[in-house]
Structure formats: C-alpha cells, structure tokens
Short mmCIF file of N, CA and C in Angstrom, two decimals:
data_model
loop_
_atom_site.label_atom_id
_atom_site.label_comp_id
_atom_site.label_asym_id
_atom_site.label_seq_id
_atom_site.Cartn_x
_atom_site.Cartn_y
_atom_site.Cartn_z
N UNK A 765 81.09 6.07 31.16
CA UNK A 765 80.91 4.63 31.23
C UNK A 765 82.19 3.97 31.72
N UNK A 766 82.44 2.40 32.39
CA UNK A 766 83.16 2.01 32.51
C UNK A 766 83.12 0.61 31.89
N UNK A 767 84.14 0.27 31.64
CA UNK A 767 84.30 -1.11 31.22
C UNK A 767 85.39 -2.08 31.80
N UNK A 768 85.56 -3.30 32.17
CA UNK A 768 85.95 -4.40 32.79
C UNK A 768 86.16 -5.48 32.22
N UNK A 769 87.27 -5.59 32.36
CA UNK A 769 87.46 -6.71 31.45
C UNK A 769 88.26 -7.98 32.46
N UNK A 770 88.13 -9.30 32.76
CA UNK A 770 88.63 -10.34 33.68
C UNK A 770 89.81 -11.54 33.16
N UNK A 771 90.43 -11.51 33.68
CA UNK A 771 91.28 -12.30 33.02
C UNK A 771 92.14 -13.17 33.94
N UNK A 772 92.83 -14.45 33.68
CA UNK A 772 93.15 -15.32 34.61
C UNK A 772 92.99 -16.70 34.75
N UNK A 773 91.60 -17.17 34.58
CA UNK A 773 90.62 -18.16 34.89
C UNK A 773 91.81 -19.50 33.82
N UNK A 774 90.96 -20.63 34.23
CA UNK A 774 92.04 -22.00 33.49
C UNK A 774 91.34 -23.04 34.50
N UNK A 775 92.27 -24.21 34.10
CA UNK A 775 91.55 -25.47 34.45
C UNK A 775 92.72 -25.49 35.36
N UNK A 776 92.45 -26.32 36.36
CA UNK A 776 93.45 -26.61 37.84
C UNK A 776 92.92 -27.63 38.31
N UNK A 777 93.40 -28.01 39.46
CA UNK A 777 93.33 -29.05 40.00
C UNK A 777 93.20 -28.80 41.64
N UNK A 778 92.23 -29.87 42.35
CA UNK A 778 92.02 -29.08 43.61
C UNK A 778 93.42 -28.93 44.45
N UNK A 779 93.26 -27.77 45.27
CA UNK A 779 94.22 -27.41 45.76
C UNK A 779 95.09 -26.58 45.62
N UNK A 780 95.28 -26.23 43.98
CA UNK A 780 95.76 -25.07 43.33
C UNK A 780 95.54 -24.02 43.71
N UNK A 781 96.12 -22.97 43.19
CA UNK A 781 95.83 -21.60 43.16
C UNK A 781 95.92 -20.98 41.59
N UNK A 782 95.15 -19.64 42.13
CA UNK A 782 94.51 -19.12 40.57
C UNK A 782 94.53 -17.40 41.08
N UNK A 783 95.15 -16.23 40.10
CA UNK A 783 94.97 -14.95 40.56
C UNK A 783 94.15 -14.50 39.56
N UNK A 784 93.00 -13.95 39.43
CA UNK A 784 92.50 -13.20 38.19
C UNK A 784 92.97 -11.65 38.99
N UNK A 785 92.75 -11.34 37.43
CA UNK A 785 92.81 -9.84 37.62
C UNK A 785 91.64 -8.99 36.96
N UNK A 786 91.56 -8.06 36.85
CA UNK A 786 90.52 -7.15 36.35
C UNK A 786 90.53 -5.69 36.24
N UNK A 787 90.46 -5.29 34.93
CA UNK A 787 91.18 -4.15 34.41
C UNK A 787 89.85 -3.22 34.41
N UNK A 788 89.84 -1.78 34.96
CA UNK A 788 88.79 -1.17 34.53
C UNK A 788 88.97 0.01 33.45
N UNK A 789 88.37 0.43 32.58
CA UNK A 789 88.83 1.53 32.13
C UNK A 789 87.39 2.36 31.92
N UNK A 790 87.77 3.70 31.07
CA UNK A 790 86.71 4.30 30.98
C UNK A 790 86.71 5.70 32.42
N UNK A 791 85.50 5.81 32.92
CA UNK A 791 85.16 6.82 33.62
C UNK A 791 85.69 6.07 35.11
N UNK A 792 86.60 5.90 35.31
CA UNK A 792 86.80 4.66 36.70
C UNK A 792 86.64 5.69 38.11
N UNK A 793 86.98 7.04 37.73
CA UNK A 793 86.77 8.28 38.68
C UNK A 793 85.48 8.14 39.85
N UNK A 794 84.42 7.39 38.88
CA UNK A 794 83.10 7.65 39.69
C UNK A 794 82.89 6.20 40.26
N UNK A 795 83.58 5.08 40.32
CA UNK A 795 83.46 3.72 41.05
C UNK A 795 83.52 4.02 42.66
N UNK A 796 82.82 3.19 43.41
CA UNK A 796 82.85 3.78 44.42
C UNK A 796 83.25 2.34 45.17
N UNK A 797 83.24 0.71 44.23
CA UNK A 797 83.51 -0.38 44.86
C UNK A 797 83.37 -0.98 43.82
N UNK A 798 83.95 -2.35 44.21
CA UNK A 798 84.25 -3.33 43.26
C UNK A 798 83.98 -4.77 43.86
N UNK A 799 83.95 -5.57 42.91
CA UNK A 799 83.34 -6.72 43.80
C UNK A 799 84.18 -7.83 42.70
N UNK A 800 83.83 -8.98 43.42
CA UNK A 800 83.72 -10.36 42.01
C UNK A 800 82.82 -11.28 42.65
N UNK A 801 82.11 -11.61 41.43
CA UNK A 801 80.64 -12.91 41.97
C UNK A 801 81.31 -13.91 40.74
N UNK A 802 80.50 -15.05 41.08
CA UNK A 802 81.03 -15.68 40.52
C UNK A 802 79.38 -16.90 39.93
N UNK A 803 79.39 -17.59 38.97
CA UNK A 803 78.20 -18.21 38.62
C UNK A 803 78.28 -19.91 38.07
N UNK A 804 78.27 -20.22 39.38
CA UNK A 804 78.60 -22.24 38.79
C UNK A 804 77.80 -22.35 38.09
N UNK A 805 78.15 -23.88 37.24
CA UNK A 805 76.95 -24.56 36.04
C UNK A 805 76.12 -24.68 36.72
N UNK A 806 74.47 -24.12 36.10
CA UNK A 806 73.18 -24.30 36.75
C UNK A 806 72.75 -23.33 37.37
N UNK A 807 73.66 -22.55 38.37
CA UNK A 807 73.43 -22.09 39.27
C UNK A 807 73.31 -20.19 39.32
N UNK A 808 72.70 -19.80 40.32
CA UNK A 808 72.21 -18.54 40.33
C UNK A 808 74.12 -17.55 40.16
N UNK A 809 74.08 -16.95 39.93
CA UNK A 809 75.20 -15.59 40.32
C UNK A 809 75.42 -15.37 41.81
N UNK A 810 77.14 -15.44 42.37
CA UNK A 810 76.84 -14.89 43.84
C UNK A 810 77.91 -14.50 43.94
N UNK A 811 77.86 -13.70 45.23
CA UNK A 811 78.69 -12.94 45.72
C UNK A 811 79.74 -13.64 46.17
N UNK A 812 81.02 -13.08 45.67
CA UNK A 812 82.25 -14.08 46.22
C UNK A 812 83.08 -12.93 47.25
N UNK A 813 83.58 -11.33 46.94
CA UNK A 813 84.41 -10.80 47.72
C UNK A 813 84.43 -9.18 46.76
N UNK A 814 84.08 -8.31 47.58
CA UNK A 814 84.57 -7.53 47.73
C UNK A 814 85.38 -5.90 48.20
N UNK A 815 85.39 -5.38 47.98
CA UNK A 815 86.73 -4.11 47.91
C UNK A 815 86.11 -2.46 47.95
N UNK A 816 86.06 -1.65 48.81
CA UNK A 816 85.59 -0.48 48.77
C UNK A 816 86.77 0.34 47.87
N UNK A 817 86.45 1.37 47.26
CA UNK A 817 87.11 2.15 46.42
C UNK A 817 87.96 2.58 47.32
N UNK A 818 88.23 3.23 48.77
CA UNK A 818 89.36 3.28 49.59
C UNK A 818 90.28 2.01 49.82
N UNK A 819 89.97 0.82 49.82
CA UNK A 819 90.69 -0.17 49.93
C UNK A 819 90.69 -0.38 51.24
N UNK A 820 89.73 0.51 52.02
CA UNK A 820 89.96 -0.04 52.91
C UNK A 820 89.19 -1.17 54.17
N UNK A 821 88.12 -1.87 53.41
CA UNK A 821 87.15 -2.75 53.75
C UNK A 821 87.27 -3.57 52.58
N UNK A 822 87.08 -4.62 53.44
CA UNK A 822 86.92 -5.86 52.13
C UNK A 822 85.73 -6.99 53.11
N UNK A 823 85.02 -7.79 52.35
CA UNK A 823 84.19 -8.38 52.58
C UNK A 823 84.31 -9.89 51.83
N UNK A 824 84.18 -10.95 52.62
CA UNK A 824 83.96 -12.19 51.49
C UNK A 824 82.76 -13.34 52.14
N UNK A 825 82.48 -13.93 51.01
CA UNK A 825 81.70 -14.86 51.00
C UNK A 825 81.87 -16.12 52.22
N UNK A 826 81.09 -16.43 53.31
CA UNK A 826 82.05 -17.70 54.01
C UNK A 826 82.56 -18.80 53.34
N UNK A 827 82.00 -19.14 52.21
CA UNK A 827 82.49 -19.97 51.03
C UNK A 827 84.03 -19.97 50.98
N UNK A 828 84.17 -18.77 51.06
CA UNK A 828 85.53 -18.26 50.82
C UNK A 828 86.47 -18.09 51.26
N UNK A 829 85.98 -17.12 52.86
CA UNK A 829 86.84 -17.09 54.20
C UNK A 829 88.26 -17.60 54.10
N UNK A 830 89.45 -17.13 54.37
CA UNK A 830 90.43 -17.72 54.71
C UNK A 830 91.42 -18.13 53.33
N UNK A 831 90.48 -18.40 52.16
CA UNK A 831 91.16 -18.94 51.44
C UNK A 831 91.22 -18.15 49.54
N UNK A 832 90.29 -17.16 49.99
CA UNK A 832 90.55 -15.89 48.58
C UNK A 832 90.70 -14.58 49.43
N UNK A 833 91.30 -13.87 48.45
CA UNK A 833 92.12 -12.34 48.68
C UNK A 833 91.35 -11.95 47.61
N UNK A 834 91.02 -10.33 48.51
CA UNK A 834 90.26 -9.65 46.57
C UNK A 834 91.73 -8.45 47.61
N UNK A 835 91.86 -7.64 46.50
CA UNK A 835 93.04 -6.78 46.89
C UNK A 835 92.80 -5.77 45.45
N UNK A 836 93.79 -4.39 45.83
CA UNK A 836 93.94 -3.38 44.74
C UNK A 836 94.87 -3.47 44.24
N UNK A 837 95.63 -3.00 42.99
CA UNK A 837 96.55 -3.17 42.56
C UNK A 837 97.26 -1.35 42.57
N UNK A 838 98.63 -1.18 42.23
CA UNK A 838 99.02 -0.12 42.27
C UNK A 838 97.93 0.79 41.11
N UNK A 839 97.00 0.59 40.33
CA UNK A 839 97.01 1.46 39.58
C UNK A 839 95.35 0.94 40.31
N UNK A 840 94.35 2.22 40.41
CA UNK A 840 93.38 1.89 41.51
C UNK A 840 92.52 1.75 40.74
N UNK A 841 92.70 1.46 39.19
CA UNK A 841 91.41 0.41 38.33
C UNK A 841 91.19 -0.76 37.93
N UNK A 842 92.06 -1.52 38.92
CA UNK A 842 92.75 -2.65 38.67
C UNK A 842 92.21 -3.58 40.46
N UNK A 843 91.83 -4.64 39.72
CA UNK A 843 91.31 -5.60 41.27
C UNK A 843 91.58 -6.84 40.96
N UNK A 844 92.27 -7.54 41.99
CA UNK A 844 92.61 -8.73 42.07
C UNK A 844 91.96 -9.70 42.82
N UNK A 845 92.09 -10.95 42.20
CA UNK A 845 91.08 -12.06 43.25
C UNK A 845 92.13 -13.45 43.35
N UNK A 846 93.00 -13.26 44.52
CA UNK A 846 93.67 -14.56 44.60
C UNK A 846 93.06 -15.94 45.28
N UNK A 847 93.19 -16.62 44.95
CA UNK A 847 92.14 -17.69 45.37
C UNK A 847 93.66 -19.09 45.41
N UNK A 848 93.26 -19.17 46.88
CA UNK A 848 94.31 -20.59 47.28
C UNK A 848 93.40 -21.79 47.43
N UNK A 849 94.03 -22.93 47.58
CA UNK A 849 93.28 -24.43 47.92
C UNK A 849 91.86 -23.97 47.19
N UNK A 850 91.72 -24.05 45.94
CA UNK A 850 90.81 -24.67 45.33
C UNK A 850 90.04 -26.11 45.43
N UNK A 851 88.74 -25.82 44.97
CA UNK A 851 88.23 -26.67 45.52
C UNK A 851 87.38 -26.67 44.44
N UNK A 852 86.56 -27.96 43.82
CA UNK A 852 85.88 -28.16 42.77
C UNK A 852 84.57 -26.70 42.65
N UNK A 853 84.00 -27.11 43.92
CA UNK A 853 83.01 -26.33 44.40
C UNK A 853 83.07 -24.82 43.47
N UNK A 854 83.92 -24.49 43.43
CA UNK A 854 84.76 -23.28 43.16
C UNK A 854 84.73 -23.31 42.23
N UNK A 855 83.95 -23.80 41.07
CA UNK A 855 84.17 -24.12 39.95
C UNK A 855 82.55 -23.22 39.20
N UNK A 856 83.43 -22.07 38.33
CA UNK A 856 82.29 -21.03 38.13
C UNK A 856 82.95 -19.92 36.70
N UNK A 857 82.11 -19.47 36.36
CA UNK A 857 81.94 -18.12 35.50
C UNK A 857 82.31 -16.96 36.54
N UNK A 858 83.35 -16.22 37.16
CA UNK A 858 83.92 -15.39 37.86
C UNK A 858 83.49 -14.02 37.02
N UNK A 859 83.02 -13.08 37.46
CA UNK A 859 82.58 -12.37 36.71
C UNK A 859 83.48 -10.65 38.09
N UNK A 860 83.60 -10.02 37.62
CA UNK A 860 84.07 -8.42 38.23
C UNK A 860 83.14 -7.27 38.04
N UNK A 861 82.93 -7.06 38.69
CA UNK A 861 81.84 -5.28 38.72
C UNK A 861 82.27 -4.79 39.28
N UNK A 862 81.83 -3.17 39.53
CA UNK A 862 81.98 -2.50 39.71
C UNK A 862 80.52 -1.53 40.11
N UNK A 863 80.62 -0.77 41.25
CA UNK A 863 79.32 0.19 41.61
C UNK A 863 79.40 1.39 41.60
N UNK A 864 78.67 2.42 41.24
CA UNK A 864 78.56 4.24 42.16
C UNK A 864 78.10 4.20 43.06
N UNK A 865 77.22 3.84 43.64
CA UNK A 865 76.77 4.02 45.24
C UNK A 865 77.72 4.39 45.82
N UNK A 866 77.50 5.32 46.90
CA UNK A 866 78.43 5.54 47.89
C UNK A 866 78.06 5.36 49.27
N UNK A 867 77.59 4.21 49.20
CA UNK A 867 77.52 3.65 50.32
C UNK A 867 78.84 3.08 51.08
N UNK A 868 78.84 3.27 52.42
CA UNK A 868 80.23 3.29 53.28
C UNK A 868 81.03 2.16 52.88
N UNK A 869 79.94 0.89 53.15
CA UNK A 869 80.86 -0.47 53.27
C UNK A 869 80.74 -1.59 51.73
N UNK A 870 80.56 -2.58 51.78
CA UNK A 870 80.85 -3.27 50.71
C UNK A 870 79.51 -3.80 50.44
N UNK A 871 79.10 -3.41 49.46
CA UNK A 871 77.67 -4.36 48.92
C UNK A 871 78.03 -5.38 48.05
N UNK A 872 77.06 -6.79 48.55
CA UNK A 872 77.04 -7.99 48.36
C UNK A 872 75.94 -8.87 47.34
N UNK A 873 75.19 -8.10 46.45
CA UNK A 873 74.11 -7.91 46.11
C UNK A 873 74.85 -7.46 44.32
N UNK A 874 74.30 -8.37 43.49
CA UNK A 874 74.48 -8.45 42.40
C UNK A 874 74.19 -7.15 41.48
N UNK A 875 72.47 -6.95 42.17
CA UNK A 875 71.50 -5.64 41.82
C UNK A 875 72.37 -4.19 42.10
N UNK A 876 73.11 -4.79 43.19
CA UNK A 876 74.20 -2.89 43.41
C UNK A 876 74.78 -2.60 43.19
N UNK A 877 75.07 -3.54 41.65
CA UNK A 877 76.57 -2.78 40.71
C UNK A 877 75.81 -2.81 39.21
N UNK A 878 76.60 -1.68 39.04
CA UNK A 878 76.19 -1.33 37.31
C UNK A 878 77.29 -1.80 36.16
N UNK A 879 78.33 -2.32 36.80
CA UNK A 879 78.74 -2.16 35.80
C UNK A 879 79.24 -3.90 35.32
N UNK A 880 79.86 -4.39 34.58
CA UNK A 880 80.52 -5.95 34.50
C UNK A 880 81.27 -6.07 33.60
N UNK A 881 82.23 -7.50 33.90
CA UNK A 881 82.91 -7.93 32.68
C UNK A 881 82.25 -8.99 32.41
N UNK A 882 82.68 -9.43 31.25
CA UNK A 882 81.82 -10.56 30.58
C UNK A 882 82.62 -11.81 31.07
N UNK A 883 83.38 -12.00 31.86
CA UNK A 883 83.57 -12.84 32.72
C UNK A 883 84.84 -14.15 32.35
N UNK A 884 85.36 -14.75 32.84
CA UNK A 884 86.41 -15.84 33.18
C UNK A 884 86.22 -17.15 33.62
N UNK A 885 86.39 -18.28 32.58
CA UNK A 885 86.29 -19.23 33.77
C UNK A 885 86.84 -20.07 34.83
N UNK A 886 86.82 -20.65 35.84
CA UNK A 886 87.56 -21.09 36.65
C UNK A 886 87.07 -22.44 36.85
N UNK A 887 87.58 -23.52 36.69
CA UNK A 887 87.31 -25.06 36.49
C UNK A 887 88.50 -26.03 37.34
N UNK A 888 87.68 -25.72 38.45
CA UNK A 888 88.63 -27.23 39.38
C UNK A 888 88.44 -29.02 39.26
N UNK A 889 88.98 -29.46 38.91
CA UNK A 889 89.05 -30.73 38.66
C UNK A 889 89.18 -31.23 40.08
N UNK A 890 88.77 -32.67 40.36
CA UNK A 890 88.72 -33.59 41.31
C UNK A 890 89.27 -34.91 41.00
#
C-alpha cells in the first residue's frame, strides 16, 4: 500500500505564491506517476498537473500553464506543486495521488490513480 500525505496549503492573496509538497510512503517502489487535482467549493475534482515516475514528462492543466510547477524532489517519494500568481479561481481542496499503470505518459483522469491524500487547502483572497 501507499500512503500520501499533502501539506502546504493557507490563505494568500492574489498573486502570491504557495509550494505544497507531498510525502509518499509505504510500497512507493510500484508508483508509476503522480499527479495533483485539485476540488473548488461546489465543484467536481480536476486535474491540475502531473509527473511520470521517471520525471521525465510532466503535463498541466491550461488553467495552469505557465504559472504551476509539479516537480520531484531529491528523495523520489516526494512531489511538489509550486504555484505562482495566484488567482482566486485557484481556490480549492488540492488533493496528490499517485498511480501503477504503466502507461508511458501522464494520466489526467481522476479514475487512473489509486492511491490519495486526504488533501490541503488553498484559499486565494480577492
């Protein structure tokens, strides 16, 4: 099994910046990718960015484009989500998974990870 835990999240102000991080432990051997979605008030769960277990594809949301980093950290159970110029919009339950599939590139799809943290919140003010 693996487990995930997110940490980071706080109240800001637009324009800010915010790094979560996300710790995996457990069986992390068999992850094959990692992701972070994220879930505004009301609203469905979505895909924000992420990270193939090589590190070496990354994928993000156009929401996002330009202005969040998902990245690895030296220890390769560990994923980061830097997020610059915040924006209210942005304002969500950030949640981290993790998948086995070994599929090549980055899945974007909530349904293709097994695993989660119980999540962080991130609250931009206007």
């Amino acid at each position: 099994q693996v487990q995930l835990v997110e940490s980071g999240g706080g109240l800001v102000q637009t324009g800010d910046s915010l790094r979560l991080s996300c710790s995996a432990s457990g069986r992390t051997w068999s992850m094959r990718g990692m992701g972070w979605f994220r879930q505004p008030p009301g609203k469905e769960r979505e895909f924000v960015a992420g990270i193939t277990w090589s590190g070496g594809t990354t994928t993000y949301a156009d929401s996002v484009k330009g202005r969040f980093t998902i990245s690895r950290g030296n220890a390769e159970s560990t994923v980061y989500l830097q997020m610059n110029s915040l924006k209210p919009d942005d304002t969500a339950v950030y949640y981290c998974a993790a998948h086995r599939d070994s599929y090549r590139g980055v899945l974007q799809f909530s349904y293709d990870y097994e695993y989660w943290g119980q999540g962080t919140q991130v609250t931009v003010s206007s």
